[in-house]
Tab-separated table of N, CA and C in Angstrom:
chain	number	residue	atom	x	y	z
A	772	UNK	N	21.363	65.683	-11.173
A	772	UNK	CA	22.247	66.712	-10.695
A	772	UNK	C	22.612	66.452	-9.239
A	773	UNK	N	23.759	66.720	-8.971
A	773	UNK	CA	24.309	67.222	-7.346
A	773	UNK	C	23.139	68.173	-6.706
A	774	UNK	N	22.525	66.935	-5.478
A	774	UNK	CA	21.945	67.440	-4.450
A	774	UNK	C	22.322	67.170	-2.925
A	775	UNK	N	22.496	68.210	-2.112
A	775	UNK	CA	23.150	68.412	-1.017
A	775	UNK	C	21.791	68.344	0.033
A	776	UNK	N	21.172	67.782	0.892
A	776	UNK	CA	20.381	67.836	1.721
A	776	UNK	C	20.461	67.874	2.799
A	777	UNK	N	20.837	68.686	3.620
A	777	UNK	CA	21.086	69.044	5.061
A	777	UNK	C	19.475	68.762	6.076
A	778	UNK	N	19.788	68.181	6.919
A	778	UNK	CA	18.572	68.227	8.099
A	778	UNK	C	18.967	68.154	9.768
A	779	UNK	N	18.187	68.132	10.615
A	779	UNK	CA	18.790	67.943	12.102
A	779	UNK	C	18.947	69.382	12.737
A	780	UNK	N	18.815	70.337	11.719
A	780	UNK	CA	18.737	71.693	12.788
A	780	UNK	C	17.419	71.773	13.577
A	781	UNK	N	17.103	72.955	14.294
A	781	UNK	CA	16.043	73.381	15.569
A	781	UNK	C	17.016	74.586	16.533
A	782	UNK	N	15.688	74.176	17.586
A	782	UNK	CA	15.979	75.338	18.438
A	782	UNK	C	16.606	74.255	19.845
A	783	UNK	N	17.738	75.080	20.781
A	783	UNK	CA	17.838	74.343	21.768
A	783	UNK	C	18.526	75.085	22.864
A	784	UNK	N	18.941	74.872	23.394
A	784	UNK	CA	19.537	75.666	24.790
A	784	UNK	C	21.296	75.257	25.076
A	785	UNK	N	21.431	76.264	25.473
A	785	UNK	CA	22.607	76.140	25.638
A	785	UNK	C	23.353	74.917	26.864
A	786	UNK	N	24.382	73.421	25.902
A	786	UNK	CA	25.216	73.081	26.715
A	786	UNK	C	24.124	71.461	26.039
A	787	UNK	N	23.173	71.853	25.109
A	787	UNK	CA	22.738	70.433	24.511
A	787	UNK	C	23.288	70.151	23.086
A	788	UNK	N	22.930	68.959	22.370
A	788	UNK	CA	23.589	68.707	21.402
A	788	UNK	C	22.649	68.556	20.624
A	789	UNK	N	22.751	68.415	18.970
A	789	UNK	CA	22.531	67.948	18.280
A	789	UNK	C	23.267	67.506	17.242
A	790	UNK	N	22.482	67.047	16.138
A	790	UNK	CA	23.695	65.859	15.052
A	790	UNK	C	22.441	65.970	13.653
A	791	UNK	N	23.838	66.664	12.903
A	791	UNK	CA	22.821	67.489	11.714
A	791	UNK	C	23.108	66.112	10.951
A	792	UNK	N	22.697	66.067	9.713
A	792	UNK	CA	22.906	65.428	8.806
A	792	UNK	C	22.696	65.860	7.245
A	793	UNK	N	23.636	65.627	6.659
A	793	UNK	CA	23.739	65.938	4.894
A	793	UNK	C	23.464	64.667	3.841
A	794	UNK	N	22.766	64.494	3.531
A	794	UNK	CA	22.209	63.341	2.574
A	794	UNK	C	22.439	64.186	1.468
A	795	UNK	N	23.502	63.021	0.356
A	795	UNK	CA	24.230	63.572	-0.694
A	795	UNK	C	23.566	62.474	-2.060
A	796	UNK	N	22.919	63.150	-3.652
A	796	UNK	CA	23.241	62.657	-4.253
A	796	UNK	C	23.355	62.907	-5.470
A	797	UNK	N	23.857	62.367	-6.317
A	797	UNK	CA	24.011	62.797	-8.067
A	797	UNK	C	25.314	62.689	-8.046
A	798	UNK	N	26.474	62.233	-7.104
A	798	UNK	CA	27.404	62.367	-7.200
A	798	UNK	C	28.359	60.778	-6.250
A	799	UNK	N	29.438	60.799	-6.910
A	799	UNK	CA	30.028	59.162	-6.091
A	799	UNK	C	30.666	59.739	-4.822
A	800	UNK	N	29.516	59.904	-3.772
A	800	UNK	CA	30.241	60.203	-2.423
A	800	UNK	C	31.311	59.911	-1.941
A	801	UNK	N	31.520	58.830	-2.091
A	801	UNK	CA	33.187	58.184	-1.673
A	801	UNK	C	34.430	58.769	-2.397
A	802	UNK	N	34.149	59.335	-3.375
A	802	UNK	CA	35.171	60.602	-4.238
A	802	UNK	C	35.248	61.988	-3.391
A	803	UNK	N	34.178	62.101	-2.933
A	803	UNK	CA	34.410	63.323	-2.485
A	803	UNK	C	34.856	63.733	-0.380
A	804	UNK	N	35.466	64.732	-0.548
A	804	UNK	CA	35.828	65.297	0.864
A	804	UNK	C	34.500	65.957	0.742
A	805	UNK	N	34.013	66.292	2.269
A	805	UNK	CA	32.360	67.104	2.764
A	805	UNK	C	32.974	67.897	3.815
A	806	UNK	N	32.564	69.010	3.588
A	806	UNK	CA	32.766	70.405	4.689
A	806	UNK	C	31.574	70.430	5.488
A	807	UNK	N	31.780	71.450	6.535
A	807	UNK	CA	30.487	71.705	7.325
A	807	UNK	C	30.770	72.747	7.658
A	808	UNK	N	30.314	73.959	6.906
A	808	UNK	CA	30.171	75.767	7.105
A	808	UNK	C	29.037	76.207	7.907
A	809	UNK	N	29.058	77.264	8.290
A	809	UNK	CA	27.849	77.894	9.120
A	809	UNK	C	27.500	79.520	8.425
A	810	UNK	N	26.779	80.557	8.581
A	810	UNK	CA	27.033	81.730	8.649
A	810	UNK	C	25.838	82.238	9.743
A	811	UNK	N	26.208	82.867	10.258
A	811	UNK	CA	25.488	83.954	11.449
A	811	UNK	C	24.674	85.102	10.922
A	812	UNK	N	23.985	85.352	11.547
A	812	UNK	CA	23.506	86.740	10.939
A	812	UNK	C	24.418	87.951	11.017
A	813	UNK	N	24.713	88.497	9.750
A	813	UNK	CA	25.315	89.830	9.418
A	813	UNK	C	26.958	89.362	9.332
A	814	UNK	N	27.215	88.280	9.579
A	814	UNK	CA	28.239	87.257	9.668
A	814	UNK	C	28.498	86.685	8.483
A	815	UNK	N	29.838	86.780	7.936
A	815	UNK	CA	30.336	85.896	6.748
A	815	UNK	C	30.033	84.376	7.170
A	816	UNK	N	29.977	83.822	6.262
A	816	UNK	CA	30.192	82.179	6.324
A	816	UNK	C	31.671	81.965	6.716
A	817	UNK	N	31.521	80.507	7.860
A	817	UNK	CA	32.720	80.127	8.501
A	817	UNK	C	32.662	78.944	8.015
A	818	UNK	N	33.981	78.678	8.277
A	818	UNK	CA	34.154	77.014	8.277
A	818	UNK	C	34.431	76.337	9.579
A	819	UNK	N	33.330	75.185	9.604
A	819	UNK	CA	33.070	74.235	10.997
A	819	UNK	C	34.454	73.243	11.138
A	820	UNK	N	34.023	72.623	10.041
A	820	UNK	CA	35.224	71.249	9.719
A	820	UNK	C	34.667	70.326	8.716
A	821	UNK	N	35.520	69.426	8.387
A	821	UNK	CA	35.547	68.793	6.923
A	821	UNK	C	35.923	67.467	7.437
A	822	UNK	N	35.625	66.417	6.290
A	822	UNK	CA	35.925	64.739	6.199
A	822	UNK	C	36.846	64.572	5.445
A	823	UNK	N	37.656	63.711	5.270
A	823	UNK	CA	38.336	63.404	3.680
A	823	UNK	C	37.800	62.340	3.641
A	824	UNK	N	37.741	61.753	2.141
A	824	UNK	CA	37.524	60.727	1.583
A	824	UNK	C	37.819	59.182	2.586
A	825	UNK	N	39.264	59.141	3.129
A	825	UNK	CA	39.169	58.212	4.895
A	825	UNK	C	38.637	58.519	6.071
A	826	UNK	N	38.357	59.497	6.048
A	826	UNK	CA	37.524	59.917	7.027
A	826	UNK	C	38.766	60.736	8.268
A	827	UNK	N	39.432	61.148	7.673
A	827	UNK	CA	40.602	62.581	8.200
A	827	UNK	C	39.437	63.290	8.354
A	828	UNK	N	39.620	64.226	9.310
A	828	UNK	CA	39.044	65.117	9.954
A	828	UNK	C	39.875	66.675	10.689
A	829	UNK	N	39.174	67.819	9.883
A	829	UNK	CA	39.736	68.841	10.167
A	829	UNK	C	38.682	69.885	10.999
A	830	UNK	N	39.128	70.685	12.267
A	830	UNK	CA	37.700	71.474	12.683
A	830	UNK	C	38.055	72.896	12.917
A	831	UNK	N	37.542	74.162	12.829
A	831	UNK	CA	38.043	75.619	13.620
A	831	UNK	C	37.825	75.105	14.681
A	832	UNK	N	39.395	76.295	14.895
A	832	UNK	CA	39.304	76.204	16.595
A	832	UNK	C	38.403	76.190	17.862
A	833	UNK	N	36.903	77.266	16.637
A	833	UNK	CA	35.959	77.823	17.740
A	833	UNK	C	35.080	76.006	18.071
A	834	UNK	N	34.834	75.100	17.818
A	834	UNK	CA	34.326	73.692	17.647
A	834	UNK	C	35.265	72.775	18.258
A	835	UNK	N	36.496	72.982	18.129
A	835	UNK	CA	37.171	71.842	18.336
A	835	UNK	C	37.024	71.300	19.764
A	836	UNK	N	36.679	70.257	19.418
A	836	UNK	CA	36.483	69.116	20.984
A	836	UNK	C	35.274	69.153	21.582
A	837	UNK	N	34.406	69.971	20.333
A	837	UNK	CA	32.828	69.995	20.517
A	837	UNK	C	31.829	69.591	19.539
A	838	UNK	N	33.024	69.510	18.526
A	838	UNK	CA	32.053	68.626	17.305
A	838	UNK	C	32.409	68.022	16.996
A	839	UNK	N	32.001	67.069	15.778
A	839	UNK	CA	32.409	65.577	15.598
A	839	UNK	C	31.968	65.470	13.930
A	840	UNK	N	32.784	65.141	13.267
A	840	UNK	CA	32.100	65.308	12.051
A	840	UNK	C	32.120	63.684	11.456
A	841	UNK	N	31.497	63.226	10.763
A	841	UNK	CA	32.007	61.937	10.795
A	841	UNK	C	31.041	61.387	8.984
A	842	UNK	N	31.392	60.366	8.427
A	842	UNK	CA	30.632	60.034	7.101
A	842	UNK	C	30.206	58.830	7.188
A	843	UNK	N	29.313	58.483	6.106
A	843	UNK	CA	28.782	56.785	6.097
A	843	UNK	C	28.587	56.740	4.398
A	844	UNK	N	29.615	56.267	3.957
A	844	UNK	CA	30.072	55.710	2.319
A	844	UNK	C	28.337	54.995	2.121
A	845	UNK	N	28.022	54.443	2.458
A	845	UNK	CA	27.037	53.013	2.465
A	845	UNK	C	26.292	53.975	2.318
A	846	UNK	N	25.559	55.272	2.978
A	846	UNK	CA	23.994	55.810	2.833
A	846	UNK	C	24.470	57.067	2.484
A	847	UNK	N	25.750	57.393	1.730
A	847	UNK	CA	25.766	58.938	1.274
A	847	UNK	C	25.672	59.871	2.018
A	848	UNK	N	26.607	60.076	3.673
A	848	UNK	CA	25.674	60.840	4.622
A	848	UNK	C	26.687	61.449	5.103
A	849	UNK	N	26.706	62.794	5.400
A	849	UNK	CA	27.967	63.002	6.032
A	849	UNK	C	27.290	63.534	7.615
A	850	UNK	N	27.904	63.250	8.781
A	850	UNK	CA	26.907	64.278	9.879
A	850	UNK	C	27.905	64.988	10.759
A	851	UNK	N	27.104	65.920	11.055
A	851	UNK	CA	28.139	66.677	12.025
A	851	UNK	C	27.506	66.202	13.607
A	852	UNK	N	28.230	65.982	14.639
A	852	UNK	CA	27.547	65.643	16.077
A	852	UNK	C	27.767	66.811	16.464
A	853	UNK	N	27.126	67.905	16.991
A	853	UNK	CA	27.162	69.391	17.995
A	853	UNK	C	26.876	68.965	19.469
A	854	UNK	N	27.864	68.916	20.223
A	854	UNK	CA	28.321	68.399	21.874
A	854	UNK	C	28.008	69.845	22.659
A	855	UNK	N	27.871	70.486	24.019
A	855	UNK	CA	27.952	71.917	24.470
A	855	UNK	C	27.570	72.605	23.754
A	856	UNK	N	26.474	72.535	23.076
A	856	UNK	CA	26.325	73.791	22.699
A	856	UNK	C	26.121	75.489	22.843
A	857	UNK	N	26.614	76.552	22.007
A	857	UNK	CA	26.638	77.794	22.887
A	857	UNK	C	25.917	78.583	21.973
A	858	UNK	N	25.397	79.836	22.686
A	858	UNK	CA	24.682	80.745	21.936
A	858	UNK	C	25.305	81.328	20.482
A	859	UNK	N	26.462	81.260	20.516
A	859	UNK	CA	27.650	81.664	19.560
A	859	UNK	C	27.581	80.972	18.508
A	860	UNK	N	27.069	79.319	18.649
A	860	UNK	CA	27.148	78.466	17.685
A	860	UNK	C	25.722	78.741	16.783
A	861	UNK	N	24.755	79.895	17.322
A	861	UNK	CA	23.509	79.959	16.248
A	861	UNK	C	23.945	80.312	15.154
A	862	UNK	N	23.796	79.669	13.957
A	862	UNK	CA	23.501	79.622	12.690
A	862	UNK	C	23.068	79.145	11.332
A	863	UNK	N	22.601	79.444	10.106
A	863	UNK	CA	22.489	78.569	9.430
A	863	UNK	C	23.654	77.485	8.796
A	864	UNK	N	23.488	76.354	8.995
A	864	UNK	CA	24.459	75.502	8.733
A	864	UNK	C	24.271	74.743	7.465
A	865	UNK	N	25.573	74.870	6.492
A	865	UNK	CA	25.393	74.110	5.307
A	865	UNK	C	27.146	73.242	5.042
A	866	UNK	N	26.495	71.979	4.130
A	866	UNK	CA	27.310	70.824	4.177
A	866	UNK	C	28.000	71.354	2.242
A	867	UNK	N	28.801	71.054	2.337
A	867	UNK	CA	29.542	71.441	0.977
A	867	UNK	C	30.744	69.734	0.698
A	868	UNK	N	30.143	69.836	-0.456
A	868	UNK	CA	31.334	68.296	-1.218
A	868	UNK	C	32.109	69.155	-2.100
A	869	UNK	N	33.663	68.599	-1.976
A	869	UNK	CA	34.477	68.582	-3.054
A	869	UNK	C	35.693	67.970	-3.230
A	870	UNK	N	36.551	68.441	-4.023
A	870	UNK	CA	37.617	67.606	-4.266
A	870	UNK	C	38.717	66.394	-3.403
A	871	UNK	N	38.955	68.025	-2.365
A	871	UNK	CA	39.952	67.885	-1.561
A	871	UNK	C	39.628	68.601	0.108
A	872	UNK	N	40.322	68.323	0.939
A	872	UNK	CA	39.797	68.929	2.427
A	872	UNK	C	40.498	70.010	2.127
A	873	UNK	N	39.813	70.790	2.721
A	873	UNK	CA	39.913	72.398	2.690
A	873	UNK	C	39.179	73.048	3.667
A	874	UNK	N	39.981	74.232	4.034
A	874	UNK	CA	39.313	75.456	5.277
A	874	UNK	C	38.342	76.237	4.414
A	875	UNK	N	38.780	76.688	2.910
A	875	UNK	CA	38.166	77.817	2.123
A	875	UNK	C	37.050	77.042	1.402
A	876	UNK	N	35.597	77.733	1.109
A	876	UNK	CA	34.632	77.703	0.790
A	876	UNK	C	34.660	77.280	-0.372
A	877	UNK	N	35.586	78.063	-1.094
A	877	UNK	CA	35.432	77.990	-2.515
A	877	UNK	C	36.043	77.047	-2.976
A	878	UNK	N	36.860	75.924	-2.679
A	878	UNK	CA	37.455	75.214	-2.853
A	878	UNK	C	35.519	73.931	-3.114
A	879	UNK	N	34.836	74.161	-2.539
A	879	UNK	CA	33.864	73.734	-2.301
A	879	UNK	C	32.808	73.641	-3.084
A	880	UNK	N	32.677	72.948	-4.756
A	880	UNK	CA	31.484	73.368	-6.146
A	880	UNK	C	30.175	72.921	-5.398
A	881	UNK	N	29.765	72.187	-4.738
A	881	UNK	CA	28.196	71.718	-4.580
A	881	UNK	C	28.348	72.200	-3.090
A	882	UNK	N	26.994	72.519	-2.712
A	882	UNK	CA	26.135	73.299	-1.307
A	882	UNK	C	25.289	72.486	-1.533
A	883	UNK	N	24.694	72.228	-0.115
A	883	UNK	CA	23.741	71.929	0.052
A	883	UNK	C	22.679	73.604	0.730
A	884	UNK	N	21.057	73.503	0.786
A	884	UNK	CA	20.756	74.578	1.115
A	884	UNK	C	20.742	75.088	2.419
A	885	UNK	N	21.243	74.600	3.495
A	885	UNK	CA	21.232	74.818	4.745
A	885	UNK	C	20.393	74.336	6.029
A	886	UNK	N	20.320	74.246	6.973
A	886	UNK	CA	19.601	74.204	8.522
A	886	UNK	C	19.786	75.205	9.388
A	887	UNK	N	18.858	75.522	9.934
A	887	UNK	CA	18.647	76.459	11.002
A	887	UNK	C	19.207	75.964	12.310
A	888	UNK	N	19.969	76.314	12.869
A	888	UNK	CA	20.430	76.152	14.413
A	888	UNK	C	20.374	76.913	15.192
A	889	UNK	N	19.358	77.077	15.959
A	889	UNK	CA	19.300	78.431	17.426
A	889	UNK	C	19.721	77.982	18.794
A	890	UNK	N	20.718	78.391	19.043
A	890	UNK	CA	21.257	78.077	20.621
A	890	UNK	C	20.472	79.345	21.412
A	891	UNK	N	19.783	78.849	22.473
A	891	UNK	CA	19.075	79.876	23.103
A	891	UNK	C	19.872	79.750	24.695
A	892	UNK	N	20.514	81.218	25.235
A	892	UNK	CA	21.179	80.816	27.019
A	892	UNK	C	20.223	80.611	27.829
């Protein structure tokens, strides 16, 4: 079966980085576009930004020019790089494969189960 494995979250302070990573398998990664959603507490799930299959790249505004999303065909991996980080950016973060690049969730059949990210000021 489609397994989504997210890792690279923790705790950190505000204006450091980290670089999550999604280890993907049961599925021909190179078929698929990979999202990178978050949700906050009491907070709907957002969308971070996405890969396409060439490695096109889409991000929300609230990220843009602070994250980096990027894939590796060869080890099934998709990662997100988190640059500045801000207290705003705490949440659980999960990696989603599917068809096509997309802003909406649902466009999105496989999740992975998430990482914890705490930006502390």
């Amino acid at each position: 079966q489609v397994q989504l494995v997210e890792s690279g979250g923790g705790l950190v302070q505000a204006g450091d980085s980290l670089r999550l990573s999604c280890a993907a398998s049961g599925l021909t990664f190179s078929s698929y576009a990979m999202g990178w959603f978050r949700q906050a507490p009491g907070k709907e799930r957002e969308f971070v930004g996405a890969v396409s299959l060439r490695g096109f790249t889409i991000y929300a505004d609230s990220v843009k020019g602070r994250f980096t999303i990027s894939r590796d065909n060869a080890k099934n991996t998709v990662y997100l790089q988190m640059n500045s980080l801000k207290p705003e950016d705490t949440a659980v973060y999960y990696c989603a494969a599917g068809s096509g690049l997309a802003y909406i969730s649902s466009v999105y059949p496989y999740w992975g189960q998430g990482t914890q990210v705490t930006v502390s000021s």
